[in-house]
Amino acid sequence: MIRKWAGQLTSIAVTLVLVLSLVFIGMRLLPGDAASLRAGTEASDAQVTAIRDSLGLAVPWLSQFATYWQGLARGDLGTSFREQRPVTKIVAERLPVTIQLALCSLTLTLLLGLGLGMIAGLNPGHVVERVVLAATTLGLTLPGFWLGFLLLLLFAVQRDWFPLIGFDTTGGTLARLHALTLPALTLAIPNAAQLARLTRAEVLELRHADFIRTARSKGLARGAVIQHITANALPKVLPLVALTLGGLLTGTIVVEQVFGLPGLGLAMLGAIAARDYPVVQGITIVVVLVYITVNALADALQVLSDPRLRYG
């Protein structure tokens, strides 16, 4: 067990170093210069050079890379080129909105995905299963940005049931949930479709398992049999749930842009356009850490929920 966890920690550390290094290099390979963008089109070469020196971009990449990792070792994510504020403060301001959106979307994903998957798996060949399969196929094929605009058109423009754009961070819980409904649905629908497909497949397989046939032969009620199927299907879908939560954090970039939500996704998009390297790198660190943590927790929960994995 110690060897297993040591291997996982090593894998996490290597993944983190590789991802952050690639982001550092990739941002500097993008066309455009942070100093030129900040100086404006009418700035002289001397002004651009002075701004580049002030931002620490005049030194070689290797020196910038060393300074970058020295800051990370101290817990310093740097200072935003555009806002001239610590990146940690920007992340602290933006992260709550993204987390609320991700949790709302995850809740809808679990309710729709597990519910529809169980219904379809328990009713093979029925019209209900065909409807679920058709709905999940549609959900998997719709692009996220198009789905977001469609929901805005139907429920914000034509019906005025939800706000068209924006998010009041000072509002109450119900007001925030109301504003996050359409964005959360936009993220949840394709993820729920994928989860429903996997759940249906697991339920169909478990319906013919030996222990289920034994339970039926003993005369157990349908509800008790369904509980057995559910308890054995959930551990197998946990990894997908973890990947979904991690993907929600990165998938918010487009959704936050469509709905004007002041989260990490919108901040990331603006930072990329402005070549604000510290903000892009800081947000990437947060997203990668959350993604890795969620997957580690999912692995632990899967082991705890499945005795066969514990014995293995």
XYZ file of C-alpha atoms in Angstrom:
312
model
C 0.000 0.000 0.000
C 2.851 2.406 0.866
C 4.512 1.626 -2.454
C 1.236 2.292 -4.274
C 0.706 5.707 -2.682
C 4.365 6.617 -3.192
C 3.972 5.792 -6.869
C 0.845 7.929 -7.119
C 2.525 10.891 -5.416
C 5.474 10.583 -7.786
C 3.120 10.479 -10.758
C 1.280 13.560 -9.482
C 4.524 15.486 -9.019
C 5.812 14.571 -12.493
C 2.454 15.484 -14.076
C 2.388 18.845 -12.309
C 5.936 19.721 -13.366
C 5.319 18.728 -16.988
C 2.020 20.608 -17.287
C 3.329 23.813 -15.726
C 6.497 23.680 -17.814
C 4.497 23.208 -21.019
C 2.206 26.117 -20.124
C 5.228 28.331 -19.446
C 6.777 27.479 -22.822
C 3.508 27.488 -24.758
C 2.504 30.971 -23.634
C 5.816 32.397 -24.819
C 5.528 30.657 -28.171
C 2.210 32.366 -28.938
C 2.455 35.186 -31.477
C 2.348 38.640 -29.917
C 4.339 40.258 -27.158
C 2.984 41.093 -23.705
C 4.963 44.344 -23.548
C 3.806 45.485 -27.007
C 0.176 44.706 -26.214
C 0.358 46.623 -22.957
C 2.184 49.604 -24.493
C -0.314 50.034 -27.333
C 0.095 50.516 -31.053
C 1.440 54.080 -30.797
C 4.228 53.348 -28.296
C 7.845 53.803 -29.316
C 10.444 51.040 -29.266
C 12.023 52.597 -26.187
C 8.702 52.503 -24.315
C 8.131 48.880 -25.278
C 11.650 47.993 -24.147
C 11.122 49.743 -20.820
C 7.859 47.858 -20.229
C 9.539 44.580 -21.170
C 12.273 45.254 -18.620
C 9.718 46.113 -15.910
C 7.837 42.871 -16.573
C 10.996 40.786 -16.416
C 10.679 39.647 -20.025
C 14.016 41.038 -21.222
C 16.040 38.272 -19.599
C 16.478 34.865 -21.320
C 13.750 32.246 -21.029
C 15.891 30.036 -18.845
C 16.242 32.811 -16.261
C 12.489 33.478 -16.424
C 11.843 29.754 -15.970
C 14.109 29.607 -12.907
C 12.444 32.690 -11.390
C 9.042 31.157 -12.095
C 9.826 27.953 -10.188
C 11.493 29.844 -7.355
C 8.265 31.797 -6.910
C 6.205 28.607 -6.937
C 8.435 27.130 -4.241
C 7.569 30.139 -2.044
C 3.857 29.912 -2.908
C 4.074 33.094 -5.015
C 2.136 32.913 -8.280
C 3.477 36.237 -9.482
C 1.887 39.586 -10.343
C -0.552 40.147 -13.177
C 0.882 42.160 -16.086
C -2.511 43.627 -16.884
C -3.984 44.327 -13.440
C -0.745 44.810 -11.492
C -2.108 42.699 -8.648
C -0.955 39.406 -7.131
C -2.301 36.457 -9.059
C -3.346 34.818 -5.787
C -5.843 37.643 -5.181
C -7.266 37.336 -8.684
C -7.668 33.586 -8.276
C -9.251 34.027 -4.825
C -11.812 36.444 -6.286
C -12.650 34.333 -9.334
C -12.456 30.801 -7.947
C -15.711 30.852 -5.892
C -17.817 31.559 -8.996
C -16.191 28.721 -10.935
C -16.554 26.306 -8.010
C -20.235 27.179 -7.589
C -20.822 26.667 -11.314
C -18.918 23.354 -11.308
C -20.804 22.026 -8.257
C -24.202 23.026 -9.681
C -23.306 21.385 -12.972
C -22.012 18.259 -11.232
C -25.248 17.956 -9.242
C -27.326 18.178 -12.425
C -24.966 15.737 -14.146
C -25.381 13.154 -11.389
C -29.157 13.540 -11.189
C -29.705 13.354 -14.937
C -26.923 10.912 -15.804
C -27.470 8.342 -13.066
C -31.245 8.669 -13.202
C -31.582 8.271 -16.965
C -28.935 5.546 -17.053
C -30.685 3.497 -14.376
C -34.067 3.913 -16.070
C -32.699 2.847 -19.458
C -30.705 -0.064 -18.029
C -33.627 -1.430 -16.038
C -35.985 -1.260 -19.034
C -34.103 -2.819 -21.971
C -36.014 -2.828 -25.239
C -38.688 -0.512 -23.834
C -39.645 2.768 -25.476
C -38.171 4.528 -22.426
C -34.732 3.136 -23.245
C -34.991 4.309 -26.862
C -35.979 7.796 -25.734
C -33.030 7.940 -23.332
C -30.615 6.744 -26.024
C -31.918 9.353 -28.467
C -31.662 12.110 -25.849
C -28.120 11.139 -24.849
C -27.030 11.003 -28.492
C -28.363 14.514 -28.979
C -26.661 15.683 -25.785
C -23.299 14.301 -26.881
C -23.420 15.916 -30.312
C -24.466 19.464 -29.373
C -21.521 21.912 -29.108
C -21.336 23.614 -25.714
C -21.290 27.198 -26.996
C -24.247 26.521 -29.326
C -26.218 24.885 -26.518
C -25.530 27.880 -24.253
C -26.796 30.349 -26.856
C -29.859 28.171 -27.464
C -30.754 28.088 -23.757
C -30.260 31.862 -23.552
C -32.532 32.384 -26.539
C -35.287 30.111 -25.217
C -35.295 30.928 -21.514
C -33.662 34.355 -21.177
C -34.680 36.229 -24.323
C -38.055 34.743 -25.232
C -39.299 33.799 -21.756
C -37.263 36.098 -19.478
C -37.105 33.366 -16.833
C -33.368 33.725 -16.241
C -30.872 36.601 -16.449
C -29.397 37.115 -19.891
C -25.844 37.756 -18.735
C -23.806 38.422 -15.594
C -23.687 37.153 -12.046
C -24.214 39.059 -8.793
C -21.563 37.778 -6.393
C -23.204 39.663 -3.500
C -26.641 38.097 -3.985
C -28.217 35.431 -1.814
C -28.000 31.698 -2.375
C -31.246 31.472 -4.334
C -30.271 34.413 -6.540
C -26.905 32.818 -7.324
C -28.490 29.438 -8.063
C -31.012 31.146 -10.322
C -28.246 32.882 -12.276
C -26.224 29.659 -12.554
C -29.071 27.443 -13.795
C -28.551 27.932 -17.537
C -24.726 27.812 -17.417
C -24.864 24.697 -15.245
C -27.283 23.035 -17.669
C -25.015 23.911 -20.581
C -22.138 22.089 -18.898
C -24.246 19.257 -17.453
C -26.137 18.062 -20.545
C -23.204 16.524 -22.486
C -21.626 15.140 -19.291
C -24.948 13.686 -18.151
C -25.394 12.042 -21.544
C -22.005 10.352 -21.242
C -22.679 9.272 -17.646
C -26.122 7.932 -18.590
C -24.609 5.798 -21.344
C -22.009 4.307 -19.000
C -24.549 3.713 -16.218
C -26.934 2.011 -18.637
C -24.165 -0.296 -19.861
C -23.164 -1.229 -16.303
C -26.769 -1.888 -15.261
C -27.400 -4.049 -18.324
C -24.322 -6.107 -17.490
C -25.234 -6.446 -13.809
C -28.814 -7.531 -14.561
C -27.450 -10.869 -15.788
C -24.825 -11.311 -13.069
C -24.940 -14.469 -10.973
C -25.612 -12.695 -7.675
C -28.556 -10.827 -9.196
C -30.071 -14.043 -10.514
C -29.574 -15.548 -7.054
C -31.298 -12.563 -5.450
C -34.251 -12.936 -7.800
C -34.472 -16.681 -7.192
C -34.665 -16.027 -3.448
C -37.742 -13.908 -4.059
C -36.265 -10.503 -3.234
C -38.480 -7.571 -4.102
C -37.686 -5.519 -7.219
C -36.617 -2.592 -5.042
C -34.056 -4.708 -3.189
C -32.678 -6.065 -6.466
C -32.319 -2.533 -7.809
C -30.425 -1.565 -4.649
C -27.967 -4.423 -5.272
C -27.493 -3.324 -8.883
C -26.999 0.308 -7.882
C -24.494 -0.525 -5.145
C -22.363 -2.502 -7.614
C -22.698 -0.044 -10.513
C -21.674 3.093 -8.628
C -18.011 2.140 -8.011
C -17.545 1.615 -11.743
C -18.851 5.072 -12.674
C -16.889 6.948 -9.988
C -13.819 7.480 -12.216
C -16.011 9.093 -14.878
C -17.608 11.335 -12.233
C -14.145 12.466 -11.121
C -13.082 13.147 -14.703
C -16.331 15.046 -15.213
C -15.688 17.308 -12.240
C -12.163 17.982 -13.410
C -13.421 18.654 -16.917
C -16.040 21.067 -15.600
C -13.292 23.371 -14.311
C -11.687 23.565 -17.742
C -14.996 23.553 -19.604
C -16.124 26.723 -17.874
C -13.922 28.860 -20.165
C -16.429 28.887 -23.022
C -19.523 28.857 -20.793
C -18.344 31.756 -18.637
C -17.640 33.729 -21.800
C -21.149 33.041 -23.177
C -22.933 33.895 -19.929
C -20.571 36.637 -18.721
C -19.697 34.914 -15.445
C -16.706 36.398 -13.564
C -14.944 33.092 -12.942
C -11.583 31.538 -13.663
C -12.554 30.666 -17.232
C -13.293 34.250 -18.211
C -10.129 35.423 -16.451
C -8.092 32.790 -18.294
C -9.507 33.834 -21.667
C -8.732 37.505 -21.043
C -5.247 36.679 -19.785
C -4.445 34.617 -22.879
C -5.584 37.437 -25.154
C -3.455 39.959 -23.216
C -0.480 37.541 -22.925
C -0.724 37.912 -19.147
C 1.599 35.001 -18.417
C 1.411 34.977 -14.593
C -2.408 34.822 -14.581
C -2.526 31.989 -17.133
C 0.127 30.052 -15.232
C -1.540 30.664 -11.845
C -4.990 29.549 -13.018
C -3.449 26.485 -14.656
C -1.798 25.538 -11.362
C -5.129 25.768 -9.520
C -7.013 23.765 -12.162
C -4.360 21.025 -12.327
C -4.193 20.717 -8.537
C -7.979 20.456 -8.247
C -8.101 17.940 -11.097
C -5.413 15.750 -9.519
C -6.981 15.981 -6.047
C -10.437 15.052 -7.303
C -9.092 12.023 -9.177
C -7.128 10.879 -6.124
C -10.254 11.148 -3.978
C -12.238 9.226 -6.583
C -9.668 6.421 -6.536
C -9.867 6.284 -2.744
C -13.671 6.224 -2.787
C -13.661 3.497 -5.413
C -11.412 1.349 -3.236
C -13.560 1.973 -0.161
C -16.799 1.180 -1.997
C -15.554 -1.992 -3.711
C -14.173 -4.728 -1.375
C -12.622 -6.547 -4.344
C -10.271 -3.610 -4.937
C -9.328 -3.506 -1.263
C -8.418 -7.192 -1.273
C -6.540 -6.760 -4.528
